[in-house]
Amino acid sequence: QLQASGGGLVQAGGTLRLSCAASGRTFSSYHVGWFSQAPGKEREFVAAINYSGTGTIYADSVKGRFTISRDNAKNTVYLQMNSLKPEDTAVYYCAASKIRLTLAATLYDSWGQGTLVTVSS
């Protein structure tokens, strides 16, 4: 089971750190991704990290602003969000995959409940 947290209201240019905590599974063997879904839009890939933390991929829209990391001892993956923009406003979901490091949502088999990020202009 995955639990996303850390969302909130922030002004443009601000920062937030999202956390994705896992329970009841061997988290260190799973690749983890973050996805966002804005109102009325499709779910989009944001970032992902491989099981060991040695590999990451990012959507072009967040490269240089967001950083994904993990602490397997704490069963937690983080998404550091800097230089936030109003267009980053969305519900952010974390998800786990045992298949491979990927941006394809269909390859993630376990999803958290989402945390809302609102960026005001």
Backbone as a printed PyTorch tensor [residue, N CA C, xyz], in Angstrom:
tensor([[[  0.8470,  -1.1920,   0.0000],
         [  0.0000,   0.0000,   0.0000],
         [  0.8850,   1.2470,   0.0000]],

        [[  0.5130,   2.2220,  -0.8440],
         [  1.2900,   3.4520,  -0.9530],
         [  0.4920,   4.6240,  -0.4030]],

        [[  1.1550,   5.5390,   0.2640],
         [  0.5280,   6.7130,   0.8620],
         [  1.3120,   7.9500,   0.4450]],

        [[  0.6840,   8.8040,  -0.3670],
         [  1.3170,  10.0480,  -0.7850],
         [  0.9240,  11.1720,   0.1660]],

        [[  1.8670,  12.0600,   0.4400],
         [  1.5990,  13.1930,   1.3220],
         [  2.5110,  14.3480,   0.9530]],

        [[  2.2430,  15.5040,   1.5570],
         [  3.1090,  16.6520,   1.3680],
         [  2.5600,  17.7320,   0.4610]],

        [[  1.4040,  17.5050,  -0.1200],
         [  0.8210,  18.5200,  -0.9800],
         [  0.3340,  19.7080,  -0.1760]],

        [[ -0.0300,  20.7630,  -0.8910],
         [ -0.5280,  21.9630,  -0.2260],
         [ -0.6340,  23.1080,  -1.1850]],

        [[ -0.8560,  24.2930,  -0.6190],
         [ -0.9690,  25.5190,  -1.3950],
         [  0.3470,  26.2980,  -1.2870]],

        [[  0.8830,  26.6820,  -2.4370],
         [  2.1580,  27.4060,  -2.4520],
         [  2.1040,  28.4510,  -3.5580]],

        [[  2.8380,  29.5290,  -3.3880],
         [  2.9000,  30.5510,  -4.4260],
         [  3.8520,  30.1410,  -5.5320]],

        [[  3.6340,  30.6870,  -6.7020],
         [  4.5330,  30.4280,  -7.8160],
         [  5.9730,  30.7650,  -7.4130]],

        [[  6.8830,  29.9010,  -7.8020],
         [  8.2840,  30.0510,  -7.4190],
         [  8.6450,  29.3470,  -6.1350]],

        [[  7.6290,  28.8480,  -5.4350],
         [  7.8640,  28.1900,  -4.1550],
         [  8.2740,  26.7380,  -4.3010]],

        [[  8.3970,  26.0680,  -3.1570],
         [  8.8380,  24.6860,  -3.1330],
         [  7.8940,  23.8320,  -2.2930]],

        [[  7.8480,  22.5540,  -2.6270],
         [  7.1620,  21.5380,  -1.8380],
         [  7.9610,  20.2470,  -1.9460]],

        [[  7.8370,  19.3960,  -0.9410],
         [  8.4170,  18.0600,  -1.0280],
         [  7.3110,  17.0520,  -0.7720]],

        [[  7.0510,  16.2340,  -1.7600],
         [  6.0740,  15.1680,  -1.6220],
         [  6.7750,  13.9020,  -1.1440]],

        [[  6.0400,  13.1180,  -0.3690],
         [  6.5480,  11.8380,   0.1080],
         [  5.6000,  10.7250,  -0.3050]],

        [[  6.1580,   9.5720,  -0.5920],
         [  5.3840,   8.3790,  -0.9150],
         [  5.9030,   7.2730,  -0.0040]],

        [[  5.1020,   6.9140,   0.9730],
         [  5.5090,   5.9100,   1.9420],
         [  4.8160,   4.5900,   1.6260]],

        [[  5.5660,   3.4970,   1.7480],
         [  5.0240,   2.1800,   1.4450],
         [  4.9440,   1.3380,   2.6990]],

        [[  3.9530,   0.4790,   2.7310],
         [  3.8220,  -0.4610,   3.8330],
         [  3.4160,  -1.8140,   3.2560]],

        [[  3.7880,  -2.8600,   3.9560],
         [  3.3270,  -4.1850,   3.5770],
         [  3.9520,  -4.7640,   2.3300]],

        [[  5.1240,  -4.2420,   1.9080],
         [  5.7690,  -4.8070,   0.7260],
         [  7.2600,  -4.5480,   0.7710]],

        [[  7.9960,  -5.2310,  -0.0580],
         [  9.4370,  -5.0310,  -0.1580],
         [  9.6790,  -3.8700,  -1.1010]],

        [[  9.6310,  -2.6680,  -0.5400],
         [  9.6600,  -1.4570,  -1.3410],
         [ 10.9380,  -1.3330,  -2.1430]],

        [[ 12.0350,  -1.8220,  -1.5930],
         [ 13.3370,  -1.6510,  -2.2410],
         [ 13.4740,  -2.4420,  -3.5280]],

        [[ 12.5240,  -3.3100,  -3.8370],
         [ 12.5860,  -4.0670,  -5.0850],
         [ 11.6880,  -3.4810,  -6.1690]],

        [[ 11.0540,  -2.3510,  -5.8740],
         [ 10.1150,  -1.7400,  -6.8190],
         [ 10.6470,  -0.4180,  -7.3640]],

        [[ 10.4080,  -0.1920,  -8.6420],
         [ 10.6000,   1.1260,  -9.2350],
         [  9.3800,   1.9640,  -8.8580]],

        [[  9.5750,   3.2560,  -8.6470],
         [  8.4760,   4.1130,  -8.2030],
         [  8.3750,   5.3420,  -9.0950]],

        [[  7.1580,   5.6730,  -9.4530],
         [  6.9320,   6.8470, -10.2850],
         [  5.9490,   7.8080,  -9.6540]],

        [[  6.0580,   9.0600, -10.0720],
         [  5.0880,  10.0870,  -9.7040],
         [  4.3450,  10.5110, -10.9790]],

        [[  3.0410,  10.6630, -10.8290],
         [  2.1940,  11.1100, -11.9220],
         [  1.3330,  12.2570, -11.4200]],

        [[  0.8990,  13.1140, -12.3230],
         [  0.0320,  14.2170, -11.9350],
         [ -1.2320,  14.1910, -12.7780]],

        [[ -2.3050,  14.6890, -12.1910],
         [ -3.5590,  14.7990, -12.9260],
         [ -4.2400,  16.1130, -12.5590]],

        [[ -4.2700,  17.0150, -13.5290],
         [ -4.9350,  18.2970, -13.3400],
         [ -6.4260,  18.1230, -13.6410]],

        [[ -7.2580,  19.0080, -13.1070],
         [ -8.7040,  18.8980, -13.3440],
         [ -9.0390,  18.8610, -14.8260]],

        [[ -9.8130,  17.8610, -15.2280],
         [-10.2450,  17.7480, -16.6070],
         [ -9.2010,  17.2570, -17.5770]],

        [[ -8.0420,  16.8240, -17.0450],
         [ -6.9640,  16.3780, -17.9240],
         [ -6.5970,  14.9290, -17.6470]],

        [[ -5.8410,  14.3570, -18.5830],
         [ -5.3500,  12.9920, -18.4250],
         [ -4.2300,  12.9610, -17.3800]],

        [[ -4.0420,  11.7960, -16.7840],
         [ -2.9220,  11.6120, -15.8710],
         [ -1.6240,  11.6600, -16.6660]],

        [[ -0.6140,  12.3630, -16.1510],
         [  0.6470,  12.5390, -16.8560],
         [  1.8180,  12.0620, -16.0020]],

        [[  2.8190,  11.5600, -16.6800],
         [  4.0510,  11.1500, -16.0180],
         [  4.8300,  12.3730, -15.5610]],

        [[  5.4150,  12.3050, -14.3660],
         [  6.2440,  13.3870, -13.8360],
         [  7.6990,  12.9360, -13.6900]],

        [[  7.9130,  11.8710, -12.9300],
         [  9.2720,  11.4010, -12.6660],
         [  9.2100,   9.9740, -12.1610]],

        [[ 10.3260,   9.2650, -12.2860],
         [ 10.3960,   7.9030, -11.7630],
         [ 11.8200,   7.5930, -11.3440]],

        [[ 11.9420,   6.6480, -10.4240],
         [ 13.2500,   6.2470,  -9.9080],
         [ 13.3060,   4.7330,  -9.8420]],

        [[ 14.4780,   4.1730, -10.1510],
         [ 14.5630,   2.7220, -10.1340],
         [ 14.6650,   2.1960,  -8.7000]],

        [[ 14.6470,   0.8750,  -8.5700],
         [ 14.5320,   0.2690,  -7.2420],
         [ 15.6810,   0.6390,  -6.3070]],

        [[ 16.8830,   0.8540,  -6.8870],
         [ 18.0530,   1.1140,  -6.0430],
         [ 18.3400,   2.6060,  -5.8730]],

        [[ 17.6330,   3.4360,  -6.6460],
         [ 17.8840,   4.8670,  -6.5790],
         [ 18.9970,   5.3560,  -7.4800]],

        [[ 19.5320,   4.4690,  -8.3100],
         [ 20.6550,   4.8440,  -9.1740],
         [ 20.2260,   5.3470, -10.5460]],

        [[ 18.9450,   5.2370, -10.8580],
         [ 18.4590,   5.6880, -12.1520],
         [ 17.1750,   6.4710, -12.0090]],

        [[ 17.0640,   7.5690, -12.7560],
         [ 15.8710,   8.4070, -12.7100],
         [ 15.4920,   8.8550, -14.1180]],

        [[ 14.2180,   9.1440, -14.3140],
         [ 13.7380,   9.7530, -15.5530],
         [ 12.7290,  10.8410, -15.1810]],

        [[ 12.6570,  11.8550, -16.0420],
         [ 11.7950,  12.9950, -15.7690],
         [ 11.0320,  13.4000, -17.0270]],

        [[  9.8620,  13.9520, -16.8170],
         [  9.1540,  14.6120, -17.9080],
         [  9.9000,  15.8930, -18.2520]],

        [[  9.8850,  16.2660, -19.5250],
         [ 10.5990,  17.4750, -19.9500],
         [ 10.1120,  18.7050, -19.1860]],

        [[  8.8480,  18.7230, -18.8340],
         [  8.2670,  19.9020, -18.1960],
         [  8.7910,  20.1480, -16.7840]],

        [[  9.4110,  19.1450, -16.1660],
         [  9.8880,  19.3100, -14.7880],
         [ 11.3950,  19.1790, -14.6630]],

        [[ 12.0760,  18.8570, -15.7500],
         [ 13.5340,  18.7080, -15.6880],
         [ 14.1730,  19.9980, -15.1960]],

        [[ 15.0970,  19.8550, -14.2500],
         [ 15.7830,  21.0190, -13.6860],
         [ 15.0190,  21.6730, -12.5500]],

        [[ 13.7650,  21.2870, -12.3440],
         [ 12.9620,  21.8800, -11.2520],
         [ 12.6060,  20.8370, -10.1900]],

        [[ 12.3160,  19.6230, -10.6140],
         [ 11.9070,  18.5660,  -9.6890],
         [ 13.0360,  17.5390,  -9.5640]],

        [[ 13.1490,  16.9460,  -8.3740],
         [ 14.1200,  15.8820,  -8.1380],
         [ 13.4450,  14.7470,  -7.3890]],

        [[ 13.5850,  13.5580,  -7.9360],
         [ 13.0310,  12.3680,  -7.2800],
         [ 14.1780,  11.6440,  -6.5720]],

        [[ 13.9040,  11.1270,  -5.3900],
         [ 14.9080,  10.3910,  -4.6240],
         [ 14.1820,   9.3680,  -3.7650]],

        [[ 14.9640,   8.4850,  -3.1530],
         [ 14.3430,   7.4740,  -2.2920],
         [ 15.2460,   7.1230,  -1.1310]],

        [[ 14.6160,   6.6720,  -0.0600],
         [ 15.3260,   6.1690,   1.1130],
         [ 14.7080,   4.8050,   1.3990]],

        [[ 15.3650,   3.7620,   0.9260],
         [ 14.7830,   2.4240,   1.0840],
         [ 14.7400,   1.9780,   2.5430]],

        [[ 15.6060,   2.5180,   3.3660],
         [ 15.5710,   2.1750,   4.7970],
         [ 14.2860,   2.6900,   5.4390]],

        [[ 13.7170,   3.7560,   4.8640],
         [ 12.4810,   4.3240,   5.3770],
         [ 11.2800,   3.9660,   4.5110]],

        [[ 11.5120,   3.1390,   3.4870],
         [ 10.4190,   2.7570,   2.5710],
         [  9.7040,   3.9840,   2.0120]],

        [[ 10.4700,   4.9860,   1.6140],
         [  9.8740,   6.2480,   1.1780],
         [ 10.5740,   6.7800,  -0.0710]],

        [[  9.7680,   7.3050,  -0.9860],
         [ 10.2650,   8.0170,  -2.1580],
         [  9.8090,   9.4650,  -2.0460]],

        [[ 10.6850,  10.3770,  -2.4480],
         [ 10.4110,  11.8020,  -2.3360],
         [ 10.3670,  12.4500,  -3.7180]],

        [[  9.6010,  13.5210,  -3.8120],
         [  9.6240,  14.3690,  -4.9980],
         [  9.8160,  15.8010,  -4.5170]],

        [[ 11.0340,  16.3010,  -4.6950],
         [ 11.3390,  17.6870,  -4.3520],
         [ 10.9180,  18.5650,  -5.5170]],

        [[ 10.0350,  19.5080,  -5.2480],
         [  9.4700,  20.3510,  -6.3020],
         [  9.9050,  21.7950,  -6.0550]],

        [[ 10.7550,  22.3130,  -6.9180],
         [ 11.2500,  23.6850,  -6.8070],
         [ 10.7190,  24.5220,  -7.9700]],

        [[ 10.7910,  25.8150,  -7.8030],
         [ 10.3610,  26.7570,  -8.8590],
         [  8.9860,  26.3790,  -9.4080]],

        [[  8.0580,  26.1720,  -8.4990],
         [  6.7300,  25.7180,  -8.9070],
         [  6.0110,  26.7650,  -9.7420]],

        [[  5.2250,  26.2680, -10.6820],
         [  4.4540,  27.1140, -11.5940],
         [  2.9710,  26.8070, -11.4350]],

        [[  2.1150,  27.7640, -11.7590],
         [  0.6660,  27.4870, -11.6640],
         [  0.2530,  26.2500, -12.4600]],

        [[  0.9300,  25.9970, -13.5670],
         [  0.5810,  24.8230, -14.3790],
         [  0.9810,  23.5020, -13.7450]],

        [[  1.7050,  23.5540, -12.6230],
         [  2.0170,  22.3310, -11.8710],
         [  0.8510,  21.9220, -10.9680]],

        [[ -0.1740,  22.7580, -10.8650],
         [ -1.3250,  22.4550, -10.0250],
         [ -2.0020,  21.1670, -10.4880]],

        [[ -2.1110,  20.2040,  -9.5670],
         [ -2.6660,  18.8960,  -9.9060],
         [ -2.7040,  18.0390,  -8.6490]],

        [[ -3.3830,  16.9050,  -8.7800],
         [ -3.2480,  15.8520,  -7.7750],
         [ -2.0670,  14.9900,  -8.2070]],

        [[ -1.1620,  14.7460,  -7.2850],
         [  0.0440,  13.9580,  -7.5640],
         [ -0.1010,  12.5760,  -6.9290]],

        [[  0.1470,  11.5500,  -7.7410],
         [  0.0440,  10.1660,  -7.3190],
         [  1.4110,   9.5010,  -7.4080]],

        [[  1.6950,   8.6240,  -6.4590],
         [  2.8640,   7.7700,  -6.6060],
         [  2.3820,   6.3550,  -6.9290]],

        [[  3.2450,   5.6220,  -7.6150],
         [  2.8920,   4.2820,  -8.0580],
         [  4.1440,   3.4220,  -8.1020]],

        [[  3.9740,   2.1150,  -7.9620],
         [  5.1040,   1.1910,  -7.9180],
         [  5.0130,   0.1850,  -9.0560]],

        [[  6.1710,  -0.1500,  -9.5970],
         [  6.2630,  -1.1340, -10.6710],
         [  7.4160,  -2.0840, -10.4040]],

        [[  7.1860,  -3.3710, -10.6500],
         [  8.2720,  -4.3350, -10.5180],
         [  8.8500,  -4.6850, -11.8900]],

        [[  8.2750,  -4.1040, -12.9570],
         [  8.6660,  -4.4880, -14.3130],
         [  9.9390,  -3.7840, -14.7310]],

        [[  9.8900,  -2.4550, -14.7830],
         [ 11.0820,  -1.6980, -15.1410],
         [ 10.8530,  -0.2230, -14.8300]],

        [[ 11.9070,   0.5490, -14.9000],
         [ 11.8280,   2.0010, -14.7850],
         [ 11.1700,   2.5280, -16.0540]],

        [[ 10.0370,   3.1720, -15.9270],
         [  9.2560,   3.5280, -17.1010],
         [  8.3640,   4.7230, -16.8350]],

        [[  7.9850,   5.4070, -17.9230],
         [  7.0320,   6.5080, -17.8020],
         [  5.6060,   6.0520, -18.1400]],

        [[  5.4510,   4.7820, -18.4720],
         [  4.1480,   4.2440, -18.8700],
         [  3.3070,   3.8840, -17.6450]],

        [[  2.2220,   4.6010, -17.4490],
         [  1.3720,   4.3740, -16.2820],
         [  0.8120,   2.9510, -16.2360]],

        [[  0.6100,   2.3500, -17.3950],
         [  0.0220,   1.0080, -17.4410],
         [  0.9430,  -0.0540, -16.8520]],

        [[  2.2260,   0.2620, -16.7030],
         [  3.1740,  -0.7220, -16.1600],
         [  3.3440,  -0.5920, -14.6490]],

        [[  2.5960,   0.3140, -14.0430],
         [  2.6120,   0.4500, -12.5880],
         [  1.3830,  -0.2740, -12.0390]],

        [[  1.5850,  -1.1410, -11.0750],
         [  0.4800,  -1.9860, -10.6220],
         [ -0.0510,  -1.6270,  -9.2460]],

        [[  0.5420,  -0.6180,  -8.6040],
         [  0.0670,  -0.2450,  -7.2810],
         [  0.1010,   1.2730,  -7.1660]],

        [[ -1.0220,   1.8720,  -6.7890],
         [ -1.1440,   3.3270,  -6.7830],
         [ -1.5620,   3.8360,  -5.4120]],

        [[ -0.9920,   4.9940,  -5.0230],
         [ -1.4120,   5.6710,  -3.8090],
         [ -2.6500,   6.5110,  -4.0710]],

        [[ -3.1590,   7.1760,  -3.0450],
         [ -4.4290,   7.8890,  -3.1420],
         [ -4.2970,   9.2980,  -3.6870]],

        [[ -3.1090,   9.8460,  -3.7810],
         [ -2.9140,  11.1750,  -4.3420],
         [ -2.8610,  12.2640,  -3.2900]],

        [[ -2.0970,  13.3160,  -3.6080],
         [ -2.0120,  14.4800,  -2.7470],
         [ -2.1030,  15.7250,  -3.6350]],

        [[ -2.8850,  16.7070,  -3.2050],
         [ -3.1790,  17.8680,  -4.0270],
         [ -2.1110,  18.9480,  -3.8750]],

        [[ -1.5870,  19.4050,  -5.0040],
         [ -0.6600,  20.5270,  -5.0530],
         [ -1.3440,  21.6720,  -5.7880]],

        [[ -1.4060,  22.8180,  -5.1330],
         [ -2.0190,  23.9930,  -5.7390],
         [ -0.9910,  25.1190,  -5.7470]],

        [[ -0.6970,  25.6430,  -6.9260],
         [  0.2860,  26.7140,  -7.0700],
         [ -0.4500,  27.9680,  -7.5210]],

        [[ -0.3950,  28.9920,  -6.6940],
         [ -1.0880,  30.2410,  -7.0190],
         [ -0.1390,  31.2010,  -7.7310]],

        [[ -0.6990,  32.0140,  -8.6030],
         [  0.1260,  32.9530,  -9.3820],
         [  0.2800,  34.2860,  -8.6590]]])
